[in-house]
Coordinates of C-alpha atoms in Angstrom, one line a residue:
X844 CA -33.9 -39.0 -47.0
X845 CA -31.5 -36.8 -44.8
X846 CA -31.0 -36.2 -40.5
X847 CA -33.3 -32.9 -41.4
X848 CA -36.2 -33.8 -43.9
X849 CA -38.7 -34.2 -41.3
X850 CA -38.4 -30.4 -40.5
X851 CA -39.5 -29.3 -44.3
X852 CA -42.5 -31.7 -43.9
X853 CA -43.6 -30.0 -40.8
X854 CA -43.6 -26.6 -42.6
X855 CA -45.0 -28.0 -45.5
X856 CA -47.5 -29.5 -43.9
X857 CA -48.2 -25.7 -42.1
X858 CA -48.2 -24.2 -45.4
X859 CA -50.4 -27.0 -46.9
X860 CA -52.9 -25.1 -44.2
X861 CA -52.0 -21.7 -44.3
X862 CA -52.7 -22.3 -48.7
X863 CA -56.4 -23.7 -47.7
X864 CA -57.5 -21.8 -44.8
X865 CA -55.9 -17.7 -45.4
X866 CA -58.5 -15.4 -46.3
X867 CA -61.5 -17.9 -46.6
X868 CA -61.8 -18.0 -42.0
X869 CA -62.7 -15.1 -40.1
X870 CA -61.8 -14.5 -36.9
X871 CA -63.9 -15.6 -33.7
X872 CA -62.6 -16.0 -29.9
X873 CA -62.4 -19.2 -28.4
X874 CA -62.8 -21.0 -31.5
X875 CA -60.8 -23.5 -32.4
X876 CA -59.8 -26.0 -35.3
X877 CA -63.6 -27.1 -34.7
X878 CA -64.2 -23.6 -35.8
X879 CA -63.3 -24.6 -39.8
X880 CA -66.2 -27.0 -40.1
X881 CA -68.7 -24.0 -39.2
X882 CA -70.8 -22.0 -41.8
X883 CA -68.7 -19.6 -42.5
X884 CA -65.9 -20.7 -40.8
X885 CA -63.8 -19.5 -38.2
X886 CA -61.2 -19.7 -35.5
X887 CA -58.9 -17.9 -33.5
X888 CA -54.9 -16.9 -33.0
X889 CA -54.4 -20.4 -30.5
X890 CA -56.3 -22.6 -32.6
X891 CA -55.3 -21.6 -36.2
X892 CA -51.2 -21.6 -34.2
X893 CA -51.9 -25.0 -32.3
X894 CA -53.7 -26.6 -35.9
X895 CA -50.4 -25.7 -37.7
X896 CA -47.7 -27.0 -35.1
X897 CA -50.0 -30.0 -34.7
X898 CA -49.5 -30.6 -39.1
X899 CA -46.1 -29.7 -38.8
X900 CA -45.5 -32.5 -35.8
X901 CA -47.3 -35.4 -37.3
X902 CA -45.8 -34.7 -40.9
X903 CA -42.4 -34.5 -39.4
X904 CA -43.2 -38.5 -37.6
X905 CA -44.4 -39.8 -40.8
X906 CA -41.3 -38.0 -42.6
X907 CA -38.6 -39.5 -40.3
X908 CA -40.7 -42.6 -40.0
X909 CA -40.5 -42.8 -36.6
X910 CA -42.0 -40.9 -33.5
X911 CA -39.7 -37.3 -33.1
X912 CA -43.0 -35.6 -31.5
X913 CA -45.8 -37.9 -29.1
X914 CA -49.3 -37.5 -28.9
X915 CA -48.3 -35.3 -25.4
X916 CA -46.6 -33.0 -27.6
X917 CA -49.1 -32.1 -29.8
X918 CA -51.9 -32.0 -26.9
X919 CA -49.9 -29.1 -25.2
X920 CA -50.6 -27.3 -28.2
X921 CA -53.9 -27.0 -28.4
X922 CA -54.3 -24.5 -25.6
X923 CA -54.7 -21.0 -25.4
X924 CA -51.7 -18.0 -27.2
X925 CA -50.3 -18.1 -23.1
X926 CA -49.9 -21.8 -22.4
X927 CA -49.0 -22.6 -25.9
X928 CA -46.1 -20.7 -25.3
X929 CA -45.4 -22.1 -22.1
X930 CA -45.5 -25.0 -22.9
X931 CA -43.0 -24.8 -25.9
X932 CA -40.6 -23.1 -23.7
X933 CA -40.7 -26.4 -21.5
X934 CA -40.3 -28.3 -24.3
X935 CA -38.2 -26.8 -26.2
X936 CA -35.9 -25.4 -23.5
X937 CA -35.5 -21.6 -24.3
X938 CA -37.1 -18.5 -25.5
X939 CA -36.4 -14.9 -27.1
X940 CA -38.1 -11.9 -25.8
X941 CA -38.2 -8.3 -26.5
X942 CA -36.1 -7.0 -29.0
X943 CA -34.1 -10.8 -29.8
X944 CA -37.5 -11.3 -31.9
X945 CA -35.4 -10.3 -35.0
X946 CA -36.1 -11.5 -38.4
X947 CA -31.9 -12.7 -38.3
X948 CA -32.4 -14.3 -34.3
X949 CA -35.7 -16.3 -34.9
X950 CA -36.1 -20.0 -35.3
X951 CA -37.6 -22.0 -37.9
X952 CA -41.1 -21.8 -38.0
X953 CA -40.7 -19.7 -34.0
X954 CA -44.5 -19.0 -32.1
X955 CA -44.6 -16.0 -31.1
X956 CA -46.7 -14.6 -28.2
X957 CA -47.8 -11.0 -27.7
X958 CA -49.0 -9.3 -24.7
X959 CA -52.2 -7.7 -26.6
X960 CA -54.5 -6.8 -24.0
X961 CA -57.9 -8.1 -24.8
X962 CA -59.6 -6.7 -22.2
X963 CA -62.4 -8.9 -20.0
X964 CA -61.8 -12.5 -21.2
X965 CA -57.8 -11.7 -20.7
X966 CA -58.9 -11.7 -16.8
X967 CA -60.8 -15.7 -17.0
X968 CA -57.9 -17.4 -16.0
X969 CA -53.8 -16.7 -14.8
X970 CA -52.1 -15.7 -18.4
X971 CA -48.5 -16.6 -17.6
X972 CA -46.2 -13.1 -19.3
X973 CA -49.9 -12.0 -19.6
X974 CA -50.1 -13.7 -23.4
X975 CA -53.0 -12.9 -25.7
X976 CA -52.0 -13.0 -29.0
X977 CA -50.1 -16.1 -30.3
X978 CA -48.9 -16.0 -34.4
X979 CA -47.1 -18.9 -36.0
X980 CA -43.9 -18.5 -38.5
X981 CA -43.9 -19.9 -41.8
X982 CA -41.9 -20.7 -44.6
X983 CA -43.4 -20.9 -48.6
X984 CA -42.0 -23.7 -49.9
X985 CA -38.8 -23.7 -52.4
X986 CA -38.2 -20.7 -51.6
X987 CA -38.1 -20.3 -48.2
X988 CA -39.8 -17.5 -47.8
X989 CA -41.1 -16.6 -44.1
X990 CA -44.2 -15.5 -43.8
X991 CA -46.3 -14.6 -40.1
X992 CA -50.0 -16.5 -40.3
X993 CA -51.9 -15.5 -37.8
X994 CA -56.4 -15.3 -36.8
X995 CA -56.1 -11.9 -35.8
X996 CA -59.8 -9.8 -35.0
X997 CA -57.8 -6.1 -33.7
X998 CA -56.6 -5.0 -37.0
X999 CA -57.6 -5.8 -41.0
X1000 CA -58.0 -7.8 -42.6
X1001 CA -60.2 -9.9 -39.5
X1002 CA -59.4 -13.6 -39.6
X1003 CA -56.1 -15.6 -41.6
X1004 CA -54.0 -13.3 -42.6
X1005 CA -50.5 -13.8 -43.9
X1006 CA -47.7 -11.3 -44.1
X1007 CA -44.0 -11.4 -45.2
X1008 CA -42.1 -11.8 -42.2
X1009 CA -40.1 -8.5 -42.4
X1010 CA -43.8 -6.8 -42.5
X1011 CA -45.0 -8.1 -39.6
X1012 CA -41.6 -7.5 -37.7
X1013 CA -41.4 -3.7 -38.1
X1014 CA -46.0 -3.5 -38.3
X1015 CA -45.5 -5.2 -34.8
X1016 CA -43.0 -3.9 -33.4
X1017 CA -44.5 -1.3 -30.7
X1018 CA -45.1 -5.2 -29.5
X1019 CA -41.7 -6.9 -29.8
X1020 CA -40.3 -5.0 -26.2
X1021 CA -39.3 -7.1 -23.6
X1022 CA -41.8 -8.6 -21.1
X1023 CA -44.4 -8.2 -24.3
X1024 CA -43.1 -10.5 -26.5
X1025 CA -41.8 -13.9 -26.7
X1026 CA -40.8 -16.3 -28.8
X1027 CA -40.0 -20.4 -29.3
X1028 CA -38.5 -23.6 -31.3
X1029 CA -41.9 -25.3 -31.5
X1030 CA -39.2 -28.0 -33.7
X1031 CA -36.9 -28.5 -31.0
X1032 CA -36.4 -32.4 -30.0

């Protein structure tokens, strides 16, 4: 085992979830991982990202044969989008903002938080940076092409979707501005 095989294991675990659920799960605000057991299955953006990240952390620990990510690290990603970004920034010690979010600058498996409004529900508690949406960068095993996996209700298709990273950046350019978007490295130790 090389010293970085754990990051590949984390990525493979996230990709397995992406393959299993993309296109088969609808968006429902407030639905977390348990929503995948509903009929029909549902989840929201932070529930999906938290599930991907915690699965990646568990796989990294198994591959490394030691504790790289604690139960507290995994619990810190099972929260709302704004807190998820804040918790990952605190652990990693760094964050990218706005126009720094490019394909060239993003760390591996970046988690990206965006201000996308949301109406009255978004005022239910103080939201650091006003983040109301979160997405997860995943890598396809084999060729390592990067994609954005997200649960989205504001555009079609509604629900879990997968978009090539370059296309997602192009489509999201109005949000990739300072004080509107932030990216963190979730697997920094």
